[in-house]
Coordinates of C-alpha atoms and ligand atoms in Angstrom, one line a residue:
M298 CA -39.1 27.4 88.8
R299 CA -39.3 24.6 86.2
I300 CA -38.6 25.4 82.6
L301 CA -39.6 22.8 80.0
S302 CA -39.6 22.5 76.2
G303 CA -39.7 19.8 73.6
I304 CA -38.7 19.4 70.0
Q305 CA -39.8 16.9 67.4
P306 CA -37.2 14.7 65.8
S307 CA -38.5 15.6 62.3
G308 CA -35.3 16.1 60.4
N309 CA -32.0 18.0 60.4
V310 CA -32.0 21.0 62.7
H311 CA -32.1 24.4 60.9
I312 CA -31.4 27.9 62.1
G313 CA -35.1 28.5 62.7
N314 CA -35.0 25.7 65.3
Y315 CA -31.7 27.0 66.7
F316 CA -32.7 30.6 67.3
G317 CA -36.4 30.0 68.0
M318 CA -35.9 27.2 70.4
M319 CA -32.5 25.6 71.0
R320 CA -30.5 28.7 71.9
P321 CA -33.2 30.1 74.2
A322 CA -33.4 26.7 75.9
V323 CA -29.6 26.5 76.4
E324 CA -29.6 30.0 77.8
L325 CA -32.3 29.2 80.2
Q326 CA -30.5 26.2 81.7
E327 CA -28.6 28.9 83.8
K328 CA -31.8 30.4 85.1
G329 CA -33.8 27.5 86.6
E330 CA -34.4 23.8 86.5
T331 CA -34.7 22.9 82.9
F332 CA -36.4 19.9 81.4
L333 CA -35.9 19.3 77.7
F334 CA -37.2 16.3 75.7
I335 CA -37.3 14.9 72.2
A336 CA -40.9 14.6 71.2
D337 CA -40.8 11.2 69.5
Y338 CA -44.4 10.4 70.3
H339 CA -45.4 13.6 68.5
A340 CA -43.2 12.7 65.5
L341 CA -45.2 9.5 65.1
T342 CA -48.2 11.6 64.0
T343 CA -46.4 12.2 60.7
N344 CA -43.5 9.7 60.6
P345 CA -44.3 6.1 60.0
D346 CA -40.7 4.9 59.4
P347 CA -39.3 3.2 62.6
G348 CA -35.6 3.3 61.5
L349 CA -35.8 6.9 60.5
L350 CA -37.5 7.9 63.7
R351 CA -34.9 6.2 65.9
Q352 CA -32.0 7.7 63.9
R353 CA -33.5 11.2 64.0
T354 CA -34.1 11.0 67.7
F355 CA -30.5 10.1 68.3
D356 CA -29.2 12.8 65.9
L357 CA -31.3 15.5 67.5
A358 CA -29.9 14.5 71.0
T359 CA -26.4 14.8 69.5
D360 CA -27.2 18.2 67.9
F361 CA -28.6 19.6 71.1
I362 CA -25.5 18.6 73.2
A363 CA -23.3 20.0 70.4
C364 CA -25.2 23.3 70.6
G365 CA -24.5 23.8 74.3
L366 CA -27.0 21.7 76.2
D367 CA -25.3 20.6 79.4
P368 CA -26.7 17.3 80.7
A369 CA -25.4 18.2 84.1
K370 CA -27.8 21.2 84.2
T371 CA -30.7 20.1 82.0
V372 CA -32.8 17.0 82.4
F373 CA -32.6 15.8 78.8
F374 CA -34.8 12.8 77.9
R375 CA -36.9 11.0 75.2
Q376 CA -40.6 11.7 75.6
S377 CA -41.5 8.1 75.0
D378 CA -39.3 6.9 77.9
I379 CA -41.9 8.3 80.3
R380 CA -45.0 6.3 79.6
Q381 CA -47.1 8.2 82.1
V382 CA -47.4 11.0 79.5
T383 CA -49.7 8.8 77.4
E384 CA -51.9 8.1 80.5
L385 CA -52.1 11.7 81.3
T386 CA -53.0 12.5 77.7
W387 CA -56.0 10.2 78.0
I388 CA -57.2 11.7 81.2
L389 CA -56.8 15.2 79.8
S390 CA -58.6 14.1 76.6
C391 CA -61.6 13.3 78.6
I392 CA -62.0 17.0 79.7
T393 CA -60.8 18.6 76.4
P394 CA -63.6 20.0 74.2
V395 CA -63.3 18.9 70.6
G396 CA -63.9 22.5 69.5
L397 CA -60.7 23.7 71.3
L398 CA -58.7 21.3 69.1
E399 CA -60.6 22.1 66.0
R400 CA -59.6 25.8 66.4
C401 CA -55.8 25.0 66.4
H402 CA -54.1 26.8 63.5
S403 CA -51.4 24.2 63.1
F404 CA -54.1 21.5 62.7
K405 CA -56.1 23.6 60.3
D406 CA -52.9 24.5 58.3
K407 CA -52.0 20.9 57.9
I408 CA -55.4 20.0 56.6
S409 CA -55.4 23.0 54.2
H410 CA -52.1 21.6 52.8
G411 CA -54.0 18.4 51.9
I412 CA -52.8 16.2 54.7
S413 CA -55.5 13.7 55.7
P414 CA -55.4 13.9 59.4
N415 CA -55.1 10.9 61.8
H416 CA -56.5 11.1 65.3
G417 CA -53.0 11.6 66.7
L418 CA -52.5 14.8 64.7
F419 CA -55.9 16.1 65.9
S420 CA -55.1 15.4 69.6
Y421 CA -51.5 16.5 69.2
P422 CA -52.1 19.5 71.5
V423 CA -53.5 17.3 74.3
L424 CA -50.3 15.2 74.3
M425 CA -48.4 18.5 74.3
A426 CA -50.4 19.7 77.3
A427 CA -49.6 16.4 79.1
D428 CA -45.9 17.0 78.4
I429 CA -46.1 20.3 80.0
L430 CA -48.4 19.5 82.9
L431 CA -46.8 16.1 83.9
Y432 CA -43.7 17.9 85.0
G433 CA -45.3 20.8 86.7
S434 CA -43.7 23.3 84.3
N435 CA -43.9 27.0 84.9
L436 CA -42.3 28.3 81.8
V437 CA -42.3 26.9 78.2
P438 CA -39.9 28.5 75.7
V439 CA -41.1 28.0 72.1
G440 CA -41.3 29.8 68.8
K441 CA -44.4 31.9 68.0
D442 CA -46.1 29.1 66.1
Q443 CA -46.4 27.1 69.3
K444 CA -48.1 29.9 71.3
Q445 CA -51.6 28.6 70.7
H446 CA -50.6 25.1 71.8
I447 CA -49.4 26.5 75.1
E448 CA -52.8 28.4 75.5
V449 CA -54.5 25.1 74.9
A450 CA -52.4 23.5 77.7
R451 CA -53.3 26.4 80.0
D452 CA -57.0 26.0 79.2
I453 CA -56.9 22.3 79.9
A454 CA -55.0 22.8 83.1
I455 CA -57.4 25.4 84.4
K456 CA -60.4 23.2 83.5
F457 CA -58.8 20.2 85.2
N458 CA -58.2 22.2 88.4
N459 CA -61.7 23.6 88.3
I460 CA -63.1 20.1 88.3
Y461 CA -60.7 18.2 90.5
G462 CA -58.9 20.8 92.6
E463 CA -55.6 22.7 92.4
I464 CA -53.4 19.9 91.2
L465 CA -51.8 21.1 87.9
T466 CA -49.4 24.0 87.6
I467 CA -50.6 26.6 85.0
P468 CA -47.7 27.2 82.5
E469 CA -46.7 30.4 80.8
P470 CA -45.2 30.6 77.3
L471 CA -41.9 32.3 76.8
I472 CA -41.5 33.7 73.3
K473 CA -38.4 35.6 72.3
E474 CA -39.9 38.4 70.2
D475 CA -36.7 39.5 68.4
V476 CA -36.2 36.1 66.9
A477 CA -39.9 35.1 66.8
V478 CA -40.0 34.1 63.2
I479 CA -36.7 33.3 61.3
P480 CA -37.2 33.7 57.6
G481 CA -36.2 30.9 55.2
T482 CA -34.3 31.1 51.9
D483 CA -37.6 32.2 50.2
G484 CA -38.4 34.9 52.7
Q485 CA -41.4 32.9 54.2
K486 CA -41.1 31.4 57.8
M487 CA -38.2 28.9 57.8
S488 CA -39.7 25.4 58.1
K489 CA -38.9 21.9 57.0
S490 CA -42.3 21.6 55.5
Y491 CA -41.6 24.6 53.1
G492 CA -38.2 23.3 51.9
N493 CA -36.6 26.6 52.6
T494 CA -34.3 25.7 55.5
I495 CA -30.7 26.4 56.2
E496 CA -29.2 23.6 58.3
I497 CA -26.5 23.9 60.9
F498 CA -24.9 20.4 60.5
G499 CA -24.2 18.4 57.4
N500 CA -22.4 19.2 54.2
T501 CA -21.1 22.7 54.6
K502 CA -20.7 23.3 50.9
D503 CA -24.5 22.5 50.4
I504 CA -25.3 24.8 53.3
D505 CA -23.2 27.6 51.9
K506 CA -25.0 27.1 48.6
K507 CA -28.4 27.5 50.2
I508 CA -27.3 30.8 51.8
M509 CA -26.1 32.0 48.4
G510 CA -29.5 31.0 47.0
I511 CA -31.6 33.2 49.4
V512 CA -34.2 34.9 47.3
T513 CA -33.9 38.7 47.1
D514 CA -35.5 41.4 45.0
S515 CA -34.0 42.3 41.6
K516 CA -32.3 45.6 42.5
T517 CA -29.0 46.1 40.6
L518 CA -25.6 46.3 42.4
E519 CA -25.6 50.1 42.2
E520 CA -29.0 50.7 43.7
P521 CA -29.5 51.4 47.4
K522 CA -31.3 48.5 49.1
S523 CA -33.8 48.1 51.9
P524 CA -32.3 46.1 54.8
E525 CA -35.6 45.8 56.7
T526 CA -37.3 43.8 54.0
C527 CA -34.3 41.6 53.0
P528 CA -34.1 38.0 54.3
V529 CA -30.3 38.0 54.0
F530 CA -30.1 41.0 56.4
A531 CA -32.7 39.4 58.7
I532 CA -30.5 36.3 59.0
Y533 CA -27.2 38.2 59.2
R534 CA -28.4 40.2 62.2
L535 CA -28.9 37.0 64.2
F536 CA -25.2 36.3 64.1
A537 CA -23.7 39.8 64.2
N538 CA -23.0 42.3 66.9
Q539 CA -24.5 45.8 66.9
N540 CA -21.5 47.3 65.1
Q541 CA -21.6 44.7 62.4
I542 CA -25.3 45.2 62.0
D543 CA -25.0 48.9 61.7
A544 CA -22.2 48.6 59.2
M545 CA -24.2 46.2 57.0
R546 CA -27.2 48.5 57.2
E547 CA -25.0 51.4 55.9
K548 CA -23.8 49.3 53.0
Y549 CA -27.4 48.4 52.0
L550 CA -28.5 52.0 52.1
A551 CA -25.5 53.4 50.3
G552 CA -25.8 51.3 47.1
G553 CA -22.9 49.8 45.2
F554 CA -23.2 46.8 47.4
G555 CA -24.8 43.7 45.8
Y556 CA -26.8 40.9 47.4
G557 CA -24.0 38.6 46.4
H558 CA -21.7 40.6 48.7
A559 CA -24.1 40.5 51.5
K560 CA -24.6 36.7 51.1
K561 CA -20.8 36.1 51.2
E562 CA -20.5 38.0 54.5
L563 CA -23.4 36.0 55.8
V564 CA -21.7 32.7 54.8
A565 CA -18.5 33.8 56.6
I566 CA -20.2 34.9 59.9
F567 CA -22.5 31.8 59.8
N568 CA -19.6 29.4 59.5
E569 CA -17.6 31.2 62.2
Y570 CA -20.6 31.0 64.6
F571 CA -21.3 27.3 64.1
K572 CA -17.6 26.2 63.9
P573 CA -17.2 25.1 67.5
F574 CA -20.6 23.4 67.5
R575 CA -19.7 21.5 64.3
E576 CA -16.4 20.3 65.9
K577 CA -18.2 19.2 69.0
R578 CA -20.7 17.3 67.0
N579 CA -18.0 15.4 65.1
E580 CA -16.6 14.3 68.4
L581 CA -20.0 13.3 69.9
S582 CA -21.1 11.4 66.9
R583 CA -18.3 8.9 67.6
D584 CA -19.7 8.2 71.1
R585 CA -23.2 6.7 70.8
A586 CA -23.0 5.1 74.2
Y587 CA -22.5 8.6 75.8
I588 CA -25.6 10.0 74.1
E589 CA -27.7 7.0 75.2
S590 CA -26.5 7.3 78.8
V591 CA -27.4 11.0 78.9
L592 CA -30.9 10.2 77.7
E593 CA -31.3 7.4 80.2
T594 CA -30.1 9.5 83.1
G595 CA -32.6 12.2 82.0
A596 CA -35.4 9.7 81.8
G597 CA -34.6 8.5 85.4
K598 CA -34.9 12.0 86.7
A599 CA -38.0 13.0 84.7
S600 CA -39.8 9.8 85.8
E601 CA -39.6 10.8 89.5
T602 CA -41.6 14.0 88.8
A603 CA -43.9 12.2 86.5
K604 CA -44.8 9.5 89.1
K605 CA -45.6 12.2 91.7
T606 CA -47.9 14.1 89.4
M607 CA -49.7 10.9 88.2
K608 CA -50.3 9.7 91.7
K609 CA -52.1 13.0 92.5
V610 CA -54.0 13.0 89.1
R611 CA -55.1 9.4 89.4
E612 CA -56.4 9.9 92.9
A613 CA -58.2 13.1 91.9
V614 CA -60.0 11.6 88.9
G615 CA -61.0 8.4 90.8
L616 CA -58.7 5.8 89.3
Ligands
ADP749 P1 -40.3 22.9 61.3 O1 -41.3 24.0 61.0 O2 -39.1 23.1 60.5 O3 -40.9 21.6 61.1 P2 -40.6 22.5 64.1 O4 -42.1 22.7 63.9 O5 -40.1 21.1 64.3 O6 -39.9 23.1 62.8 O7 -40.1 23.5 65.2 C1 -39.3 23.1 66.3 C2 -39.0 24.3 67.2 O8 -38.3 25.3 66.5 C3 -40.3 25.0 67.7 O9 -40.1 25.5 69.0 C4 -40.5 26.1 66.7 O10 -41.3 27.1 67.2 C5 -39.1 26.5 66.4 N1 -39.1 27.1 65.0 C6 -39.2 26.4 63.9 N2 -39.1 27.2 62.8 C7 -38.9 28.4 63.3 C8 -38.7 29.7 62.7 N3 -38.7 29.9 61.4 N4 -38.5 30.8 63.5 C9 -38.5 30.6 64.8 N5 -38.7 29.5 65.5 C10 -38.9 28.3 64.7
LIG750 N1 -45.0 20.8 69.4 C1 -43.7 21.3 69.6 C2 -43.1 21.7 68.3 O1 -43.4 21.1 67.3 C3 -42.9 20.3 70.3 C4 -43.4 19.9 71.6 C5 -44.0 18.8 72.0 C6 -43.3 20.8 72.8 N2 -44.4 18.9 73.3 C7 -44.0 20.1 73.8 C8 -42.8 22.1 73.0 C9 -44.1 20.6 75.1 C10 -43.0 22.6 74.3 C11 -43.6 21.9 75.3 O2 -42.3 22.5 68.2

């Protein structure tokens, strides 16, 4: 069974990325053959700065290894090191109905936020389908927001197989429901594009400040509070064990416990959780050659599978 996922190098990783995608991917490396790549071609749809793109790609690779990715278990690579993915994108584009892409929420969202779309942004899901199908992936762990893109990949694969024969593997999404949407500091979905993120790495004082700044309602210290609607509680429970969660819930319901207190407890448990990852990252960041060698080895392995798929696909479509 092949498990595959990708992540865009679009800025510092935050806890939405970590719980929605990085941790599930790290857990899955014990369960099957895992492929994980840094989607730098996808990042080009919104990032025109070459130096920044290169730096972010490298940083993200470092972050992932610090967060538990084991290069001996996971094939870890840069999307753009495997050029066949762009060839497959073209071939898949030629059977993808425009309407299928026009219906994608993420595309519609970006337009509604005033972004004037380039063609890459529009065909983003086709490149994503190519990522998945090139490596014969069975299972694709992603956050809820990517579910529709996996459905598009499935639709494209089914259509391809109907036309050309059973060549592509039909993938399934894997979405962890309990951590499906991590709220940001303003209570909305955490996302770099909303400026409401809590990062894992970087200046810890700034990160602590962001946690202390999570928006809550205006109940006084004495009043009982509702854990289920509070983003501080929603984030706390990601780090805590069941006993700690129950204890925190009691304190919310009892009153006499302020949001400031809850946030302080969150800061403490957050920093304790990420301490070993931060230490590992400090070490890794001094060894650029090691990170590069991991990505090169990964590309070598990914390319073997890619070549096999493309041989079949090219033959099937008449190239
Ligand atoms: P962002 O919205 O910050 O730009 P990305 O779109 O780059 O994040 O997401 C990278 C990965 O992290 C995807 O698999 C996505 O589903 C997951 N992810 C991002 N934000 C969240 C969140 N708030 N909750 C759960 N998963 C998330
Ligand atoms: N679009 C995904 C995101 O922004 C990243 C991605 C690119 C991906 N290709 C993929 C995820 C293939 C899973 C499989 O999160």
